[in-house]
XYZ file of C-alpha atoms in Angstrom:
680
model
C 131.322 91.661 116.105
C 129.150 88.614 115.336
C 127.992 88.065 111.762
C 124.352 88.730 112.635
C 125.262 92.004 114.374
C 127.189 93.190 111.321
C 124.220 92.286 109.135
C 121.789 94.253 111.307
C 124.103 97.256 111.382
C 124.439 97.324 107.589
C 120.728 96.753 106.938
C 119.804 99.539 109.359
C 122.209 101.902 107.600
C 120.617 101.163 104.225
C 116.954 101.201 105.276
C 117.344 104.413 107.243
C 117.871 106.078 103.856
C 114.138 105.602 103.287
C 113.132 106.223 106.929
C 112.038 102.616 107.464
C 110.501 101.833 110.850
C 111.878 99.242 113.270
C 109.371 96.561 112.219
C 110.398 96.900 108.565
C 114.081 96.776 109.483
C 113.489 93.679 111.622
C 111.584 91.900 108.829
C 114.364 92.713 106.365
C 117.144 91.576 108.701
C 115.333 88.298 109.354
C 114.846 87.696 105.619
C 118.393 88.545 104.544
C 119.826 86.479 107.403
C 117.659 83.549 106.378
C 118.837 83.841 102.767
C 122.486 83.863 103.826
C 122.080 81.045 106.342
C 122.911 83.333 109.283
C 121.263 82.110 112.472
C 119.317 84.727 114.431
C 117.589 83.637 117.664
C 113.780 83.691 117.391
C 113.796 84.438 113.670
C 110.080 84.024 112.795
C 111.014 82.640 109.369
C 112.342 79.529 111.115
C 108.833 78.570 112.224
C 106.564 79.391 109.273
C 105.765 77.378 106.154
C 108.186 77.388 103.181
C 105.716 79.191 100.910
C 105.358 81.907 103.553
C 109.152 82.178 103.806
C 109.334 82.541 100.031
C 106.774 85.339 100.180
C 108.678 87.161 102.929
C 111.959 86.943 101.001
C 110.298 88.169 97.819
C 109.284 91.357 99.638
C 112.460 91.892 101.655
C 115.030 91.782 98.847
C 113.309 94.339 96.555
C 112.774 96.532 99.641
C 116.480 96.338 100.514
C 117.683 96.945 96.942
C 115.267 99.876 96.525
C 116.511 101.446 99.760
C 120.089 101.020 98.555
C 119.131 102.794 95.333
C 117.835 105.760 97.316
C 121.465 106.818 97.822
C 122.466 106.379 94.184
C 122.545 103.924 91.268
C 122.864 100.249 92.197
C 124.180 97.442 89.977
C 123.261 93.878 90.970
C 125.312 91.186 89.187
C 124.333 87.501 89.080
C 126.602 85.132 87.154
C 125.724 81.816 85.497
C 121.974 82.164 85.961
C 121.436 79.046 83.835
C 122.409 77.012 86.919
C 119.698 78.663 89.025
C 116.634 76.845 90.301
C 113.049 77.958 89.829
C 112.979 79.916 93.102
C 116.016 82.060 92.250
C 114.589 82.754 88.790
C 111.320 83.819 90.423
C 113.267 86.050 92.826
C 115.056 87.727 89.910
C 111.690 88.447 88.312
C 110.441 89.957 91.569
C 113.530 92.113 91.880
C 112.809 93.399 88.374
C 109.138 94.033 89.052
C 109.267 95.364 92.623
C 112.513 97.299 92.960
C 112.318 101.066 92.572
C 114.934 103.685 91.829
C 118.061 103.485 89.658
C 118.621 99.710 89.806
C 120.425 97.762 87.068
C 120.246 93.966 87.247
C 122.945 92.288 85.141
C 122.948 88.523 84.692
C 125.018 86.165 82.582
C 123.592 82.907 81.300
C 123.862 80.332 78.572
C 121.154 80.191 75.875
C 119.460 77.244 77.603
C 118.126 79.663 80.247
C 115.583 80.877 77.690
C 114.543 77.309 76.946
C 114.122 76.375 80.612
C 112.549 79.686 81.695
C 111.037 81.430 78.649
C 109.019 83.702 80.933
C 112.078 85.186 82.650
C 112.351 88.908 82.003
C 109.355 88.840 79.669
C 107.256 91.290 81.672
C 109.015 94.615 82.237
C 109.734 96.716 79.169
C 113.154 97.811 80.470
C 114.732 94.387 79.906
C 117.373 93.865 77.250
C 119.223 90.777 76.053
C 122.756 90.975 74.687
C 123.672 87.764 72.866
C 127.379 86.910 72.842
C 127.974 84.920 69.677
C 131.127 83.251 68.392
C 133.900 85.635 67.422
C 134.099 86.597 63.785
C 137.296 85.896 61.862
C 138.353 89.523 62.290
C 137.577 89.505 66.020
C 139.531 86.261 66.476
C 142.499 87.766 64.637
C 142.352 90.880 66.814
C 142.215 88.762 69.967
C 145.182 86.654 68.841
C 147.218 89.781 68.143
C 146.354 91.231 71.561
C 147.280 88.032 73.424
C 150.610 87.823 71.605
C 151.110 91.580 71.886
C 151.544 91.995 68.146
C 154.216 89.309 67.812
C 154.670 87.812 64.363
C 153.971 84.085 64.104
C 154.408 81.734 61.163
C 151.347 82.145 58.973
C 150.644 78.407 59.087
C 150.489 78.485 62.897
C 148.249 81.568 62.935
C 145.893 79.953 60.451
C 145.770 76.689 62.435
C 145.149 78.507 65.726
C 142.267 80.531 64.309
C 140.715 77.574 62.489
C 140.919 75.267 65.512
C 139.457 77.826 67.948
C 136.615 78.534 65.494
C 135.553 81.728 67.233
C 135.715 80.328 70.782
C 137.761 82.852 72.811
C 138.454 80.424 75.678
C 139.681 77.767 73.249
C 141.984 80.237 71.488
C 143.461 81.475 74.756
C 144.023 77.953 76.127
C 145.734 76.701 72.950
C 148.168 79.592 73.170
C 148.766 78.904 76.872
C 149.447 75.246 76.009
C 152.086 76.332 73.490
C 153.646 78.575 76.145
C 153.571 75.785 78.766
C 155.332 73.463 76.311
C 158.089 75.963 75.544
C 157.002 76.317 71.921
C 156.211 79.996 72.437
C 158.675 81.908 74.596
C 158.842 85.490 75.754
C 161.278 87.713 73.879
C 161.383 91.318 74.937
C 157.853 92.670 74.858
C 156.571 89.921 72.578
C 156.686 86.220 71.797
C 158.592 84.010 69.374
C 158.505 80.366 68.294
C 161.347 78.479 70.003
C 160.366 74.829 69.739
C 159.120 72.395 67.167
C 155.569 73.172 66.135
C 153.087 70.377 66.900
C 151.847 68.349 63.953
C 148.272 68.946 65.089
C 146.581 71.089 67.691
C 144.072 69.698 70.242
C 140.671 69.717 68.574
C 138.517 70.462 71.648
C 138.694 72.757 74.661
C 138.667 69.716 76.957
C 141.591 68.163 75.114
C 143.755 71.260 75.355
C 142.895 71.726 79.036
C 143.718 68.075 79.697
C 147.056 68.470 77.957
C 147.888 71.562 79.995
C 147.028 69.856 83.284
C 148.967 66.690 82.404
C 152.048 68.803 81.713
C 152.053 70.370 85.187
C 154.666 69.516 87.804
C 153.368 66.632 89.984
C 152.854 68.799 93.090
C 151.025 71.454 91.077
C 148.825 68.890 89.336
C 147.925 67.225 92.638
C 147.005 70.578 94.175
C 144.798 71.439 91.194
C 142.989 68.086 91.284
C 142.407 68.205 95.041
C 141.147 71.786 94.705
C 138.682 70.603 92.057
C 137.041 68.364 94.669
C 136.097 71.428 96.732
C 134.406 73.113 93.780
C 134.976 75.924 91.340
C 135.559 78.183 94.348
C 137.948 76.684 96.882
C 140.148 77.568 99.829
C 143.799 76.946 100.548
C 143.502 75.050 103.852
C 141.490 72.019 102.646
C 143.882 71.678 99.693
C 146.833 71.737 102.102
C 145.197 68.997 104.170
C 144.351 66.894 101.130
C 147.844 67.074 99.645
C 149.707 66.978 102.978
C 151.938 69.606 101.387
C 152.986 72.377 103.808
C 154.115 74.452 100.812
C 150.844 74.143 98.895
C 150.705 77.949 98.691
C 153.578 77.867 96.207
C 151.740 75.328 94.054
C 148.551 77.399 94.027
C 150.414 80.572 93.119
C 152.180 78.685 90.315
C 148.774 77.582 89.031
C 147.637 81.200 89.178
C 150.673 82.237 87.141
C 149.634 79.714 84.476
C 146.129 81.192 84.336
C 144.364 78.089 85.672
C 143.167 79.611 88.949
C 143.157 83.052 90.518
C 143.079 84.472 94.033
C 139.852 86.258 94.897
C 140.054 89.679 96.563
C 137.736 88.617 99.388
C 136.877 85.283 100.960
C 133.520 83.823 101.923
C 135.282 82.141 104.848
C 137.088 84.476 107.208
C 140.825 83.960 107.524
C 140.988 81.626 104.519
C 142.664 82.464 101.208
C 140.026 81.905 98.524
C 140.699 80.869 94.924
C 138.513 80.321 91.878
C 139.126 78.192 88.798
C 139.463 80.411 85.767
C 136.645 78.525 84.054
C 134.264 75.762 85.109
C 135.763 73.557 82.385
C 139.205 73.791 83.985
C 137.726 72.501 87.220
C 135.812 69.744 85.407
C 138.897 68.444 83.595
C 141.039 68.544 86.746
C 138.338 66.693 88.697
C 137.942 64.033 85.999
C 141.666 63.277 86.224
C 141.495 62.377 89.916
C 141.065 58.607 90.534
C 137.503 57.820 91.641
C 138.640 56.066 94.797
C 140.583 59.163 95.823
C 137.602 61.362 94.936
C 135.420 59.652 97.546
C 137.995 60.101 100.304
C 138.653 63.689 99.227
C 134.957 64.582 99.335
C 134.687 63.157 102.858
C 137.686 65.237 103.941
C 136.181 68.369 102.374
C 132.865 67.831 104.153
C 134.608 67.324 107.482
C 136.642 70.518 107.057
C 133.527 72.535 106.183
C 131.759 71.202 109.276
C 134.692 72.272 111.423
C 134.732 75.861 110.176
C 130.944 76.340 109.733
C 130.301 77.939 113.133
C 127.098 79.991 113.017
C 126.962 79.566 109.221
C 125.913 75.913 109.294
C 122.712 76.647 107.369
C 124.610 78.545 104.669
C 127.057 75.666 104.174
C 124.584 72.821 104.745
C 124.004 71.931 101.095
C 127.710 72.081 100.255
C 128.521 69.789 103.191
C 125.753 67.384 102.159
C 127.006 67.360 98.563
C 130.473 66.297 99.667
C 129.229 63.615 102.062
C 126.763 62.268 99.511
C 129.418 62.044 96.806
C 131.824 60.417 99.265
C 129.454 57.534 99.981
C 127.083 57.364 97.001
C 129.263 58.663 94.163
C 130.393 56.474 91.293
C 132.679 53.683 92.589
C 132.651 55.298 96.055
C 132.288 51.876 97.690
C 135.775 50.956 96.480
C 137.252 53.710 98.630
C 135.957 52.189 101.848
C 136.237 48.408 101.340
C 139.267 48.176 103.619
C 137.804 50.433 106.327
C 134.203 49.464 107.247
C 134.348 51.467 110.484
C 135.151 54.670 108.590
C 132.380 53.927 106.101
C 129.851 53.398 108.896
C 130.800 56.731 110.455
C 130.638 58.384 107.030
C 127.152 56.964 106.427
C 125.922 58.388 109.737
C 127.362 61.818 108.957
C 126.026 61.766 105.394
C 122.525 60.830 106.562
C 122.433 63.701 109.058
C 123.903 66.166 106.547
C 121.356 65.270 103.851
C 118.467 65.691 106.289
C 119.763 69.072 107.444
C 120.508 70.355 103.940
C 117.108 69.255 102.670
C 115.418 71.177 105.471
C 117.392 74.304 104.547
C 116.424 73.911 100.879
C 112.759 73.442 101.800
C 112.725 76.604 103.884
C 113.970 78.440 100.784
C 111.036 76.841 98.933
C 113.513 74.926 96.739
C 111.268 71.874 97.008
C 112.741 69.752 94.156
C 116.197 70.202 95.674
C 114.887 69.356 99.154
C 113.240 66.197 97.838
C 116.434 65.124 96.094
C 118.444 65.555 99.296
C 115.886 63.749 101.436
C 115.585 60.896 98.941
C 119.344 60.568 99.340
C 118.882 60.364 103.111
C 116.227 57.672 102.659
C 118.654 55.736 100.472
C 121.176 55.790 103.337
C 118.712 55.006 106.163
C 119.916 51.998 108.152
C 116.933 51.312 110.446
C 113.247 52.085 111.016
C 113.972 55.227 113.018
C 116.104 56.693 110.231
C 113.605 55.659 107.566
C 110.886 57.428 109.542
C 112.960 60.609 109.779
C 113.664 60.607 106.042
C 110.047 59.860 105.118
C 108.789 62.587 107.441
C 111.160 65.048 105.781
C 109.923 63.983 102.328
C 106.338 64.509 103.488
C 107.271 67.950 104.798
C 108.795 68.806 101.408
C 105.593 67.874 99.589
C 103.524 69.780 102.143
C 105.677 72.826 101.536
C 104.737 72.626 97.852
C 101.044 72.148 98.783
C 101.043 68.581 97.393
C 98.844 66.727 99.853
C 98.491 63.609 97.718
C 102.263 63.091 97.986
C 102.767 64.339 101.551
C 100.227 62.036 103.197
C 101.709 58.696 101.988
C 105.186 59.783 103.109
C 103.978 60.702 106.602
C 101.924 57.532 106.864
C 105.004 55.563 105.808
C 106.908 57.212 108.650
C 104.109 56.303 111.074
C 104.233 52.695 109.903
C 107.987 52.578 110.502
C 107.465 53.740 114.096
C 104.341 51.813 115.067
C 106.136 48.977 116.896
C 108.327 51.235 119.020
C 106.644 52.495 122.224
C 109.416 55.056 122.729
C 108.369 57.018 119.646
C 105.058 58.370 121.011
C 106.051 62.025 120.594
C 107.207 61.390 117.016
C 103.965 59.598 116.152
C 101.860 62.422 117.615
C 103.801 64.980 115.579
C 103.187 62.984 112.389
C 99.496 62.546 113.170
C 99.104 66.298 113.710
C 100.729 66.889 110.312
C 98.325 64.445 108.628
C 95.351 66.078 110.341
C 96.493 69.598 109.453
C 96.992 68.737 105.784
C 93.593 67.067 105.419
C 91.633 69.516 107.592
C 93.125 72.942 106.902
C 95.185 72.521 103.728
C 92.663 70.401 101.821
C 93.222 72.532 98.716
C 96.442 70.597 98.178
C 94.561 67.406 97.243
C 93.092 66.461 93.879
C 90.071 65.096 95.762
C 89.242 66.652 99.126
C 89.729 64.065 101.907
C 86.475 63.125 103.675
C 85.750 64.554 107.126
C 85.781 61.087 108.673
C 89.420 60.683 107.604
C 90.332 63.904 109.401
C 88.442 62.801 112.513
C 90.310 59.485 112.458
C 93.635 61.335 112.566
C 92.359 63.574 115.372
C 91.127 60.570 117.384
C 94.493 58.848 116.961
C 96.352 61.954 118.072
C 94.190 62.655 121.116
C 94.285 59.036 122.266
C 98.106 59.136 122.243
C 98.155 61.733 125.051
C 99.643 64.808 123.341
C 101.189 67.826 125.053
C 99.085 70.979 125.395
C 100.033 72.627 122.082
C 99.370 69.532 119.974
C 96.170 68.847 121.886
C 95.039 72.418 121.226
C 95.635 72.102 117.478
C 93.875 68.733 117.279
C 90.854 70.147 119.134
C 90.791 73.274 116.947
C 90.742 71.066 113.856
C 87.928 69.006 115.353
C 85.904 72.204 115.561
C 86.991 73.359 112.106
C 85.940 70.091 110.435
C 82.348 71.320 110.432
C 83.101 74.225 108.106
C 85.844 72.831 105.853
C 85.091 72.048 102.220
C 84.373 68.392 101.544
C 81.874 66.176 99.786
C 78.537 68.048 100.097
C 76.766 64.687 100.358
C 78.869 63.567 103.319
C 76.941 63.609 106.595
C 78.852 64.830 109.644
C 78.128 62.153 112.236
C 79.773 64.031 115.108
C 77.358 66.122 117.229
C 77.915 69.832 116.767
C 78.009 70.317 120.530
C 81.102 68.100 120.664
C 82.829 70.139 117.969
C 81.913 73.353 119.798
C 83.302 71.988 123.058
C 86.539 71.125 121.267
C 86.762 74.627 119.778
C 86.266 76.318 123.146
C 88.987 74.207 124.759
C 91.332 74.890 121.829
C 90.765 78.649 122.163
C 91.549 78.451 125.882
C 94.759 76.486 125.258
C 95.833 78.931 122.555
C 95.328 81.869 124.898
C 97.244 80.166 127.724
C 100.148 79.329 125.420
C 100.127 82.665 123.610
C 99.754 80.804 120.299
C 98.096 83.400 118.067
C 97.681 81.057 115.087
C 95.901 78.499 117.280
C 93.623 81.187 118.694
C 92.752 82.368 115.177
C 91.870 78.862 113.966
C 89.799 78.045 117.065
C 87.926 81.363 116.932
C 87.262 81.016 113.203
C 86.040 77.443 113.706
C 83.673 78.508 116.510
C 82.326 81.302 114.301
C 81.633 78.759 111.557
C 79.885 76.462 114.027
C 77.703 79.365 115.162
C 76.734 80.039 111.539
C 75.829 76.363 111.094
C 73.482 76.676 114.085
C 71.964 79.921 112.788
C 73.403 82.006 115.626
C 74.665 84.859 113.489
C 75.054 87.307 116.369
C 77.411 84.869 118.094
C 79.247 84.318 114.798
C 79.904 88.054 114.446
C 80.986 88.393 118.083
C 83.615 85.739 117.389
C 84.567 87.398 114.096
C 85.229 90.675 115.914
C 87.371 88.772 118.435
C 89.364 87.310 115.556
C 90.187 90.663 113.920
C 92.888 91.872 116.378
C 94.353 88.364 116.467
C 94.839 88.288 112.685
C 96.921 91.452 112.840
C 99.378 89.614 115.121
C 99.903 86.659 112.774
C 103.543 86.567 111.624
C 103.184 85.100 108.117
C 101.994 87.562 105.459
C 100.008 84.894 103.623
C 98.133 83.865 106.758
C 97.357 87.512 107.536
C 96.072 88.046 104.004
C 93.901 84.927 104.215
C 92.590 85.888 107.654
C 91.608 89.369 106.453
C 89.872 87.787 103.450
C 87.715 85.529 105.654
C 86.876 88.442 107.952
C 85.886 90.600 104.974
C 83.425 87.988 103.728
C 81.800 87.627 107.161
C 81.469 91.362 107.694
C 79.698 91.603 104.332
C 77.766 88.327 104.292
C 76.548 88.179 107.885
C 76.508 91.757 109.152
C 75.839 93.537 105.861
C 78.626 95.990 106.711
C 80.017 96.213 103.222
C 82.201 99.270 103.737
C 84.069 97.658 106.634
C 84.231 94.397 104.720
C 85.689 96.139 101.671
C 88.294 97.868 103.847
C 89.365 94.460 105.162
C 89.354 93.044 101.623
C 91.586 95.889 100.428
C 94.024 95.246 103.282
C 94.102 91.609 102.191
C 94.574 92.772 98.600
C 97.595 94.934 99.437
C 99.276 92.017 101.206
C 98.295 89.543 98.497
C 99.921 91.581 95.727
C 103.261 90.754 97.342
C 102.372 87.056 97.497
C 101.181 84.403 95.044
C 98.528 84.767 92.297
C 96.147 82.560 94.304
C 96.278 85.002 97.228
C 95.414 87.860 94.869
C 92.466 85.850 93.520
C 91.021 85.528 97.032
C 91.253 89.272 97.579
C 89.884 90.280 94.167
C 86.948 87.898 94.696
C 86.056 89.711 97.926
C 86.421 93.127 96.264
C 84.324 92.036 93.278
C 81.658 90.626 95.579
C 81.427 93.706 97.815
C 81.488 96.297 95.044
C 79.003 94.421 92.861
C 76.635 94.102 95.835
C 76.782 97.891 96.279
C 76.236 98.485 92.562
C 79.609 100.134 92.024
C 79.840 98.996 88.418
C 82.637 101.441 87.570
C 85.016 99.548 89.884
C 84.340 96.120 88.408
C 86.352 96.378 85.178
C 89.821 96.894 86.745
C 89.094 94.233 89.381
C 87.868 91.808 86.722
C 91.013 92.462 84.675
C 93.254 91.789 87.690
C 91.318 88.649 88.633
C 91.540 87.370 85.064
C 95.294 88.062 84.814
C 95.983 86.118 88.002
C 93.569 83.370 86.966
C 95.740 82.792 83.891
C 98.654 82.143 86.278
C 96.760 79.902 88.726
C 93.704 78.117 87.335
C 92.826 76.325 90.590
C 89.272 75.191 89.904
C 89.032 73.488 93.305
C 88.892 76.932 94.943
C 85.379 78.448 94.945
C 86.784 81.967 95.128
C 88.864 81.554 91.990
C 85.720 80.444 90.159
C 83.448 82.849 92.008
C 85.313 85.991 91.029
C 84.876 85.145 87.345
C 81.172 84.402 87.748
C 80.569 87.658 89.641
C 82.252 89.530 86.796
C 80.157 87.641 84.245
C 76.946 88.544 86.103
C 77.876 92.238 86.256
C 78.799 92.282 82.566
C 75.447 90.705 81.719
C 73.572 93.291 83.828
C 75.389 96.026 81.924
C 74.333 94.479 78.620
C 77.795 93.256 77.589
C 76.548 89.736 76.868
C 79.474 88.682 74.677
C 82.057 89.363 77.384
C 79.753 87.881 80.007
C 79.505 84.593 78.090
C 83.242 84.592 77.382
C 84.012 85.030 81.095
C 81.460 82.470 82.279
C 82.774 79.797 79.923
C 86.136 79.961 81.710
C 84.479 78.192 84.647
C 83.549 74.554 83.915
C 80.223 73.555 85.451
C 79.472 70.205 87.080
C 75.697 70.091 86.834
C 75.534 66.483 88.045
C 77.237 67.290 91.337
C 77.144 71.050 91.968
C 79.071 72.251 95.011
């Protein structure tokens, strides 16, 4: 049975405990597969923006864990959380906040987690922290007695062991193991006795004692340990066998297990491969440091090649690990020395590393791990050997910034890619794709800029794209944006020099193309743009006809965030234009329910619409909880470029003033800075 089929079977079994429908099961399967790097044909998460993927995952995992808990208590264990990125920390918080039922989340982390993420676990009351401090003198003595099974040691040795370890249990255990390795402590019956000459001094650090233990290994065992360290803390037998060229490497690994340096894991992440783990990350670090740097580079290249060979349908899951090995092989410290006598091998390695870094960065971006994606793609740019490769790396960097909603950084990267391609007539399709990205960022995603790009800049991108002869889909999007330019936020003093009839013509053609292609998102944008153009011309009946056409389309949009935003816009038009506040509030509440599973900014849109509709109907009793929710989310996302973030606060202030609560009204209004010289 294929991996994806096993995943679906198991997810269905779990979600059926809560009578989930097929759509919910499908969404969950897609999300869990995406997290694990399991390829599923036509997975909608492969085609939506990173922030939308992040939102989908943040709903799917709590849903899955909660369904699991419906059958009984569930314990979720996450080790070494201090190594986690921002996105995983955010996911842990969402699991805490959104999971229901008897769920216990257990994590281990170093104290620096609190310094890097002080907000983690700060919300829910049912969160406890158990600090593991250094062992007391009594605890250290008890541990020593248990390790030695009550054996009597010379008092001087006991005192030195306890003083040197200084409450560090790993240090104490490793010093004793070093004495056993050296034949100073030997087994006698059920205990231990001193058989050799006691050392004058004991190693004074954990690293020193680990280094001494590794240096004392038999050559074959030491080589196996060092080559295993290249793979990582978790490693597999086959790549170590290849690296050492030792057909009996199994014996070496089992000998290392007997010495407590590694251990066999009960299951393996790679089918058919025996999986090991270093007892402690420090053991791996010391073993790795002992491998000559020139050999390290070659070993990393071999590890990457092996992972590529066995990846199969798990290429996305292993992409970052493969990229790490290739990158270290060619860009690691003194890596050049490993390839000076083999330029052909280095050239092939560079090509593989470039492709691996691009692929891994794309996987990281889709997980919304934007800093990691940027780091990987900067590595690809560093390895680019020609204009075509530089363009690919720069485009990927622009995509990373776009995923984080950073237009001021995305645009220069894309324009740099365009510049790298401008002299190559064979890159027309690539240039059109880049132009569409620039137009989309400046026209639709203008909120990602510190200063909103002028409409003429958007039109310049659209002109460039249309003149290049795009295929139907790209042409449709460029035309839809031409129509949408009339209603986007920009400089209120800027005069739109393009006749409105031309923008309307573009919108109609875009809507037709979207319908022919079955592109729901294109149809939504074109219809919304045409509705805005009708409002500009004062044709409100036409605007509402188009709004009603848009409503069933929005329900078919795949991304939750885009559905929430679409419902928000529809709610405002139903209330503002048609005066149908009840229907508008129903749409706003639907947007609100979706938004609560998304980002604070999405909630702020929805609460603005609910505040606006309820205040217009004089439902003062509903304002306080909405104002509180808007204010709480405003504290998390103070985006003053968004009129709806500001507007919700000002609506609340006006209602408070009408009710005579002038102090709170002033306090709320002062949260919104006013630009009286250039009001917008």
